[in-house]
Coordinates of C-alpha atoms in Angstrom, one line a residue:
M26 CA -73.0 -61.6 51.2
T27 CA -71.6 -62.4 47.8
P28 CA -69.3 -59.9 46.2
A29 CA -70.8 -57.7 43.5
E30 CA -70.0 -58.6 39.9
P31 CA -67.4 -56.2 38.4
T32 CA -68.7 -53.7 35.9
Y33 CA -66.8 -52.6 32.8
A34 CA -66.9 -49.5 30.7
A35 CA -68.6 -49.7 27.3
H36 CA -65.3 -49.4 25.5
S37 CA -63.7 -52.2 27.5
A38 CA -62.6 -55.4 25.7
Y39 CA -65.1 -57.2 27.9
H40 CA -67.9 -55.8 25.7
V41 CA -66.0 -55.1 22.4
L42 CA -63.8 -58.1 21.7
R43 CA -65.2 -59.8 18.6
S44 CA -64.1 -61.2 15.2
V45 CA -64.3 -59.0 12.1
N46 CA -62.8 -61.0 9.2
N47 CA -59.8 -63.0 8.1
I48 CA -57.0 -62.4 5.7
D49 CA -55.1 -65.2 3.8
Y50 CA -51.6 -65.4 5.1
S51 CA -48.7 -67.8 5.0
V52 CA -45.1 -68.0 6.3
A53 CA -42.2 -69.4 4.4
P54 CA -40.3 -72.2 6.3
A55 CA -37.7 -70.8 8.7
G56 CA -36.2 -71.9 11.9
A57 CA -36.7 -75.1 13.9
A58 CA -40.1 -76.5 14.9
T59 CA -39.3 -75.8 18.6
D60 CA -38.4 -72.2 18.0
P61 CA -39.8 -70.2 21.0
A62 CA -40.6 -67.3 18.7
P63 CA -41.6 -68.6 15.2
A64 CA -41.5 -66.1 12.3
S65 CA -44.6 -63.9 12.2
P66 CA -44.0 -61.5 9.3
V67 CA -46.9 -59.0 9.9
S68 CA -47.0 -55.4 11.0
W69 CA -49.5 -52.4 11.0
S70 CA -48.4 -49.1 9.6
Q71 CA -49.1 -45.6 10.9
S72 CA -50.9 -45.0 7.6
N73 CA -53.3 -47.8 8.5
A74 CA -52.1 -50.6 6.2
V75 CA -51.4 -54.1 7.4
V76 CA -48.2 -55.4 5.7
F77 CA -47.8 -59.2 5.8
G78 CA -46.3 -62.2 4.0
R79 CA -47.8 -64.8 1.7
G80 CA -44.8 -67.1 1.4
N81 CA -42.1 -65.0 -0.1
R82 CA -44.4 -62.3 -1.4
V83 CA -45.1 -59.2 0.7
H84 CA -48.6 -57.8 0.5
Y85 CA -50.3 -54.8 2.1
K86 CA -54.0 -54.1 2.7
N87 CA -55.6 -50.7 3.4
M88 CA -57.6 -51.4 6.7
A89 CA -59.6 -48.2 6.3
D90 CA -61.5 -49.7 3.4
T91 CA -63.2 -53.0 4.3
E92 CA -63.6 -53.8 0.6
D93 CA -60.0 -53.2 -0.3
V94 CA -58.2 -56.2 -1.7
A95 CA -54.6 -56.9 -0.6
Q96 CA -52.0 -55.9 -3.1
Q97 CA -48.5 -57.2 -3.7
L98 CA -45.7 -54.9 -2.6
C99 CA -42.7 -57.1 -3.7
K100 CA -41.4 -60.6 -3.9
I101 CA -38.3 -61.9 -2.1
T102 CA -36.0 -63.7 -4.5
S103 CA -34.7 -67.1 -3.6
S104 CA -31.1 -65.8 -3.4
M105 CA -32.2 -63.6 -0.5
G106 CA -33.7 -66.5 1.5
N107 CA -37.2 -66.6 2.9
L108 CA -39.2 -63.7 4.3
H109 CA -38.6 -63.7 8.1
L110 CA -39.7 -60.3 9.6
V111 CA -41.8 -57.3 8.7
Q112 CA -41.7 -54.1 10.7
C113 CA -43.5 -50.8 9.9
G114 CA -42.1 -47.5 10.9
N115 CA -43.3 -45.2 13.7
K116 CA -44.7 -41.7 13.3
E117 CA -41.5 -40.4 12.0
Q118 CA -41.4 -43.1 9.2
A119 CA -45.1 -43.6 8.8
N120 CA -44.9 -44.9 5.2
I121 CA -41.7 -47.0 5.6
V122 CA -41.6 -50.7 6.1
A123 CA -38.5 -52.8 6.9
L124 CA -38.2 -56.4 5.6
A125 CA -35.7 -59.0 6.8
T126 CA -34.9 -62.3 5.2
S127 CA -33.5 -65.6 6.6
N128 CA -30.2 -64.9 4.7
G129 CA -29.8 -61.5 6.5
W130 CA -31.0 -59.1 3.8
I131 CA -32.7 -55.9 5.1
Q132 CA -34.9 -53.9 2.7
L133 CA -36.6 -50.6 3.4
W134 CA -39.7 -49.9 1.2
D135 CA -41.9 -46.9 0.7
L136 CA -45.5 -47.9 0.9
V137 CA -46.8 -44.8 -0.9
A138 CA -44.3 -44.9 -3.7
K139 CA -44.3 -48.7 -3.7
K140 CA -40.6 -48.8 -4.2
M141 CA -37.5 -50.0 -2.4
V142 CA -35.5 -47.1 -1.0
M143 CA -32.5 -49.1 0.5
N144 CA -31.1 -52.5 1.1
W145 CA -28.1 -54.0 2.8
K146 CA -27.0 -57.3 4.4
M147 CA -26.1 -58.4 7.8
K148 CA -26.0 -61.8 9.6
N149 CA -28.8 -63.6 11.4
V150 CA -31.5 -60.9 11.9
T151 CA -33.9 -62.0 14.7
S152 CA -35.7 -58.8 15.7
M153 CA -36.5 -55.3 14.4
C154 CA -38.1 -52.2 15.9
F155 CA -38.3 -48.5 15.0
G156 CA -37.5 -45.6 17.3
D157 CA -37.1 -41.9 16.7
N158 CA -35.3 -41.8 13.4
M159 CA -33.8 -45.2 14.2
L160 CA -34.2 -48.8 13.1
T161 CA -32.9 -51.2 15.8
I162 CA -32.0 -54.7 14.7
G163 CA -31.2 -57.6 17.0
D164 CA -29.3 -60.7 15.9
E165 CA -28.6 -64.4 16.8
K166 CA -25.5 -63.7 18.9
G167 CA -27.2 -61.0 21.1
S168 CA -25.9 -57.8 19.4
L169 CA -28.0 -54.7 18.7
R170 CA -27.4 -52.5 15.7
H171 CA -28.9 -49.0 15.4
Y172 CA -29.4 -47.7 11.9
D173 CA -30.6 -44.3 10.7
P174 CA -33.3 -45.0 8.1
R175 CA -33.2 -41.4 6.8
V176 CA -29.8 -42.1 5.2
N177 CA -30.5 -43.2 1.6
D178 CA -27.1 -44.8 0.9
S179 CA -26.5 -48.3 2.0
T180 CA -22.7 -47.7 2.5
K181 CA -23.3 -44.7 4.7
V182 CA -25.9 -46.6 6.7
K183 CA -23.4 -49.2 7.6
E184 CA -20.7 -46.6 8.3
Q185 CA -23.0 -44.7 10.7
L186 CA -24.4 -47.8 12.5
K187 CA -24.0 -48.1 16.3
K188 CA -23.5 -51.6 17.7
V189 CA -23.8 -52.8 21.3
S190 CA -23.4 -56.3 22.6
R191 CA -24.7 -57.2 26.1
H192 CA -27.1 -60.1 25.5
Q193 CA -25.6 -63.6 25.6
G194 CA -28.3 -65.1 23.4
R195 CA -30.6 -64.5 20.4
I196 CA -32.6 -61.3 20.7
L197 CA -36.3 -62.2 20.1
T198 CA -38.1 -59.0 20.7
G199 CA -37.6 -55.2 21.2
E200 CA -39.6 -52.1 21.5
W201 CA -38.8 -48.4 21.9
R202 CA -40.8 -46.4 24.4
E203 CA -43.1 -43.9 22.8
D204 CA -41.1 -40.9 23.9
G205 CA -38.0 -42.4 22.4
K206 CA -36.0 -42.3 25.6
Y207 CA -35.8 -46.0 26.4
L208 CA -35.4 -49.3 24.4
A209 CA -36.4 -52.7 25.9
T210 CA -35.0 -55.9 24.5
G211 CA -35.5 -59.6 25.4
D212 CA -33.5 -62.7 24.5
Q213 CA -33.8 -66.4 24.3
N214 CA -32.1 -66.9 27.7
G215 CA -34.9 -64.9 29.5
L216 CA -32.9 -61.7 30.0
V217 CA -34.6 -58.3 29.6
L218 CA -32.4 -55.2 29.2
V219 CA -33.5 -51.5 29.1
W220 CA -31.3 -49.0 27.2
D221 CA -31.2 -45.3 27.7
A222 CA -31.0 -43.5 24.3
R223 CA -28.7 -40.9 25.8
R224 CA -26.2 -43.6 27.0
P225 CA -26.8 -46.5 24.6
R226 CA -23.6 -48.5 25.4
V227 CA -24.6 -49.7 28.9
P228 CA -28.0 -51.0 29.9
L229 CA -29.8 -49.6 32.9
E230 CA -29.5 -51.5 36.2
V231 CA -33.1 -52.3 37.0
G232 CA -35.1 -55.3 38.2
E233 CA -34.5 -57.8 41.0
M234 CA -31.2 -58.3 42.9
V235 CA -29.3 -61.2 41.3
Q236 CA -25.7 -61.7 42.5
R237 CA -25.4 -58.1 43.8
R238 CA -26.8 -56.6 40.6
R239 CA -30.2 -55.7 39.5
K240 CA -31.5 -57.8 36.7
M241 CA -34.7 -58.5 34.8
Q242 CA -34.7 -62.2 34.3
H243 CA -37.4 -64.7 33.1
V244 CA -37.3 -68.5 33.3
G245 CA -38.3 -68.9 29.6
A246 CA -37.4 -67.1 26.4
V247 CA -38.7 -63.5 26.3
T248 CA -41.2 -63.6 23.5
A249 CA -43.2 -60.4 24.2
L250 CA -42.8 -57.0 25.8
T251 CA -44.5 -53.6 25.7
W252 CA -44.4 -50.2 27.4
C253 CA -47.4 -48.8 29.2
P254 CA -48.5 -45.7 27.2
W255 CA -50.1 -43.9 30.2
H256 CA -47.7 -45.0 32.9
S257 CA -44.4 -44.8 31.0
K258 CA -42.3 -46.2 33.9
Y259 CA -43.9 -49.6 33.5
L260 CA -42.5 -52.3 31.2
V261 CA -44.5 -55.5 30.8
T262 CA -42.7 -58.6 29.6
G263 CA -43.8 -62.2 28.8
D264 CA -42.0 -65.5 28.3
S265 CA -42.4 -68.9 26.8
T266 CA -40.9 -72.0 28.5
T267 CA -40.1 -75.3 26.8
E268 CA -42.7 -76.9 29.0
G269 CA -45.4 -74.8 27.4
T270 CA -46.0 -72.4 30.3
G271 CA -45.6 -68.6 30.4
T272 CA -45.1 -65.7 32.8
I273 CA -46.1 -62.1 32.6
R274 CA -43.8 -59.7 34.6
V275 CA -44.4 -56.0 35.4
W276 CA -41.2 -53.9 35.9
D277 CA -40.9 -50.4 37.2
V278 CA -37.9 -49.0 35.4
D279 CA -37.8 -45.8 37.5
S280 CA -37.6 -47.7 40.8
N281 CA -34.4 -48.2 42.7
G282 CA -35.7 -51.5 44.0
N283 CA -36.3 -50.3 47.5
S284 CA -40.1 -49.8 47.1
T285 CA -42.6 -52.6 47.1
S286 CA -45.5 -52.5 44.6
E287 CA -49.0 -52.7 45.9
W288 CA -50.0 -54.4 42.7
P289 CA -49.0 -57.9 41.3
T290 CA -45.7 -57.9 39.5
K291 CA -45.8 -61.5 38.3
V292 CA -48.6 -63.6 36.8
E293 CA -47.8 -67.3 36.1
L294 CA -49.8 -69.0 33.3
D295 CA -50.1 -72.4 31.8
A296 CA -49.6 -71.2 28.3
Q297 CA -46.8 -69.4 26.4
V298 CA -47.0 -65.6 26.1
T299 CA -46.7 -64.7 22.4
S300 CA -47.6 -61.0 22.4
L301 CA -48.7 -58.1 24.7
H302 CA -50.6 -54.9 24.0
F303 CA -51.8 -52.0 26.1
S304 CA -55.0 -50.1 25.2
P305 CA -54.4 -46.4 24.8
H306 CA -58.0 -45.7 25.8
I307 CA -58.6 -47.8 28.9
R308 CA -56.5 -49.3 31.6
E309 CA -56.4 -52.8 30.1
L310 CA -53.6 -55.1 28.9
L311 CA -54.1 -57.9 26.3
S312 CA -51.9 -61.0 26.1
T313 CA -52.0 -63.7 23.5
H314 CA -51.1 -67.3 24.2
G315 CA -49.8 -70.5 22.5
P316 CA -51.1 -74.1 22.8
G317 CA -50.0 -74.2 26.4
K318 CA -49.0 -76.9 28.8
V319 CA -50.6 -80.3 28.4
A320 CA -50.9 -82.2 31.6
P321 CA -50.3 -86.0 31.1
P322 CA -53.3 -88.3 31.8
P323 CA -53.3 -90.4 35.0
T324 CA -50.8 -93.3 34.8
T325 CA -53.3 -95.6 36.5
P326 CA -56.4 -96.3 34.4
V327 CA -59.7 -95.7 36.0
T328 CA -62.2 -98.6 35.7
P329 CA -65.8 -97.3 35.4
I330 CA -68.6 -98.7 37.5
T331 CA -70.8 -100.6 35.1
P332 CA -73.4 -103.4 35.2
I333 CA -72.1 -107.0 35.5
D334 CA -73.5 -107.9 32.1
D335 CA -71.7 -105.1 30.4
P336 CA -69.2 -106.7 27.9
F337 CA -66.9 -103.6 28.3
A338 CA -66.9 -103.6 32.1
S339 CA -63.3 -104.7 32.3
A340 CA -62.1 -102.1 29.8
P341 CA -60.1 -99.4 31.5
L342 CA -61.1 -95.8 31.0
F343 CA -58.3 -93.3 30.2
V344 CA -58.9 -89.6 31.0
D345 CA -58.0 -87.1 28.2
P346 CA -55.0 -85.0 28.9
F347 CA -55.7 -81.6 30.4
T348 CA -55.1 -78.6 28.1
S349 CA -54.8 -75.0 29.2
R350 CA -57.9 -72.9 29.5
I351 CA -56.1 -70.1 27.8
S352 CA -54.7 -72.2 24.9
N353 CA -54.6 -70.2 21.6
S354 CA -56.6 -67.4 23.3
A355 CA -56.5 -63.7 24.0
V356 CA -56.6 -62.8 27.7
V357 CA -57.5 -59.3 28.9
H358 CA -56.3 -58.0 32.2
Q359 CA -57.0 -54.8 34.1
F360 CA -53.8 -52.8 34.8
P361 CA -52.1 -52.4 37.1
T362 CA -54.3 -54.7 39.3
M363 CA -53.8 -57.6 36.7
R364 CA -57.4 -58.6 37.5
H365 CA -58.9 -60.9 34.8
V366 CA -61.4 -59.2 32.5
T367 CA -62.1 -61.8 29.8
T368 CA -60.6 -64.8 27.9
V369 CA -61.6 -65.5 24.3
P370 CA -60.4 -68.4 22.2
I371 CA -59.0 -67.1 18.9
A372 CA -57.8 -70.1 17.0
K373 CA -57.3 -73.9 17.1
K374 CA -53.6 -73.5 16.5
N375 CA -50.8 -71.4 17.9
I376 CA -51.1 -67.6 17.9
A377 CA -47.6 -66.8 16.7
G378 CA -48.1 -63.0 17.5
S379 CA -50.3 -60.1 17.0
V380 CA -50.3 -56.4 16.0
L381 CA -52.4 -53.5 17.3
S382 CA -53.9 -50.9 15.0
P383 CA -52.4 -47.3 15.3
N384 CA -55.7 -46.1 16.9
G385 CA -55.8 -49.0 19.3
H386 CA -59.3 -50.2 18.3
R387 CA -58.4 -53.4 16.3
I388 CA -56.0 -56.2 16.5
V389 CA -54.7 -58.7 14.0
F390 CA -53.8 -62.2 15.3
A391 CA -51.2 -64.1 13.3
V392 CA -52.0 -67.9 13.0
P393 CA -49.6 -69.3 10.5
E394 CA -50.7 -72.9 11.0
E395 CA -54.2 -71.9 9.9
S396 CA -52.9 -69.7 7.1
Q397 CA -54.9 -66.8 8.5
L398 CA -54.6 -63.3 9.9
K399 CA -57.6 -62.9 12.2
V400 CA -58.9 -59.3 12.4
W401 CA -60.8 -58.5 15.7
E402 CA -62.3 -55.5 17.3
V403 CA -60.6 -55.2 20.7
W404 CA -61.3 -51.8 22.3
G405 CA -64.0 -49.2 21.6
K406 CA -64.0 -45.5 21.4
F407 CA -64.2 -43.7 24.7
K408 CA -67.4 -41.6 24.9
A409 CA -67.4 -38.9 27.5
P410 CA -70.7 -38.6 29.5
R411 CA -73.1 -36.2 27.9
P412 CA -73.4 -33.0 29.9
P413 CA -77.0 -32.1 30.9
S414 CA -78.9 -29.8 28.6
L415 CA -80.0 -26.4 29.6
Y416 CA -83.6 -27.7 29.7
E417 CA -82.6 -30.5 32.1
T418 CA -80.7 -28.2 34.5
C419 CA -83.4 -25.6 34.5
A420 CA -86.5 -27.8 34.3
I421 CA -89.4 -26.7 36.4
R422 CA -90.6 -29.4 38.7

């Protein structure tokens, strides 16, 4: 007997995932061509505006109005370098957006007032994320700096900053858990650290045993991570190797390491992991992927069987190199089973990253090499079963 086909809820990405429209987008040159996490200056605000770059100009678009035209917020001057990162605030800073340039300038802008509220300079900004009344910035050398965005004086901001250094390489990604208790960060050397906001100087000792200490370690650079919104103990991370492969890891930050998970904690893939998102509505996880690993063609040419009188009978036939089936695609997994739901090609070029809407229904894929932000529906609205009417419950048969 063949196993029954899996069924998916109406609001699952299996039924909902589809293209909506595209937004013109471009990234100013920054970093090396082999950068594991190329610049992807785009973010989605709590006030439902997508903020993104067009070269050194920062634009925003109201996503509640499909007819709305993107408007310019500001222009980065040449003395400040190129636009490198864009990060919108969380619920406490719903209308604030942080900009970072290649020369280390940080600017905070008010999206409602359309004015800059603060700016300062530091060296080598490589990641940004907002927490509860906190802007956390990672740098090239592995240091984290915590700033209070409510302070409206640049000098006082620097005076009050808290700095910690435990990473030994460039910090590529970071995210505060929704409750503000934990911060997760990942670096170019594959190390993931989790920080407790109450004791921010020393990271938690979680993960697998490595040289008598617990450690969360990837093979490739950590290019994506996210917290599970409905099982807050789970942190999911993804990496990108120089060979073009990627791995998704699932970590239980509350575990002392003695328990064994009944679900998969590691998924190996033949394409880089460039972003990760949980649905707030259904137990699904979406991952985006780069061009992937290209397998070389056979070294020995294959000669086809052809008629004797064929003039090309002696011409060897070379097989095209094998490309990843998830190349430049979005893959949806059930969680925590990590069972495959669907794979959808998004672009012909690398998906540098993606951002999820505040309500969890839409996603924007950043594809700099195609000069496009691709807006897709991803998860639908949950509809509770309709209760039977009084007539249906009391009907006379």
